[in-house]
Coordinates of C-alpha atoms in Angstrom, one line a residue:
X1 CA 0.0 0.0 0.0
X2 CA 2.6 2.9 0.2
X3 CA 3.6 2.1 -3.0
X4 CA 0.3 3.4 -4.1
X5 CA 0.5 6.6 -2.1
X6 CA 4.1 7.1 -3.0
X7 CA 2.8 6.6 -6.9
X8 CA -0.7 7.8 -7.5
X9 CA -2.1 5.8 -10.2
X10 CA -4.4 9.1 -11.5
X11 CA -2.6 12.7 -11.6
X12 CA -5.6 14.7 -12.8
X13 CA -3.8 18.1 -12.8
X14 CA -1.3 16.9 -16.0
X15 CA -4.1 14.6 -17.3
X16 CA -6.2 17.8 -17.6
X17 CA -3.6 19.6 -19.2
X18 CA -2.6 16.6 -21.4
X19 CA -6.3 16.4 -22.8
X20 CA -6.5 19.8 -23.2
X21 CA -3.5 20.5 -25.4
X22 CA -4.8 16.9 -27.1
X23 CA -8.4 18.8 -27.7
X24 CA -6.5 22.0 -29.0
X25 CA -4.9 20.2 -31.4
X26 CA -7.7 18.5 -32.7
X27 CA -9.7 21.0 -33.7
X28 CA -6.6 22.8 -35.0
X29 CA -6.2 20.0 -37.3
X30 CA -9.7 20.0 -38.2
X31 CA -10.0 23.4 -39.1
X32 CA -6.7 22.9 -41.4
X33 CA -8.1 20.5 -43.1
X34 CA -11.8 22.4 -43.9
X35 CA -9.9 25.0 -45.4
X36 CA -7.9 22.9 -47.1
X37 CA -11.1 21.6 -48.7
X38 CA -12.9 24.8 -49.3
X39 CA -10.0 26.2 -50.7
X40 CA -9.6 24.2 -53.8
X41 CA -10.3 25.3 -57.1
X42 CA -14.2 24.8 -58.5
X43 CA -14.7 23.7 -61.9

């Protein structure tokens, strides 16, 4: 047992951080790729 309170399995300050910057990213790419799409030429 102190293993476990010298390790905490769940650090939910970083994994906050972590799935924000993940979420940030995301739409960043997602937007990228719209106007990637929007921007081509129309025949």
């Amino acid at each position: 047992m102190f293993l476990v309170k010298m390790f905490p399995l769940v650090v939910w300050e970083n994994g906050i951080w972590m799935i924000g910057v993940f979420a940030l990213v995301v739409l960043i790419l997602i937007g990228a790729v719209l106007s990637m799409m929007n921007s081509g030429k129309k025949s």
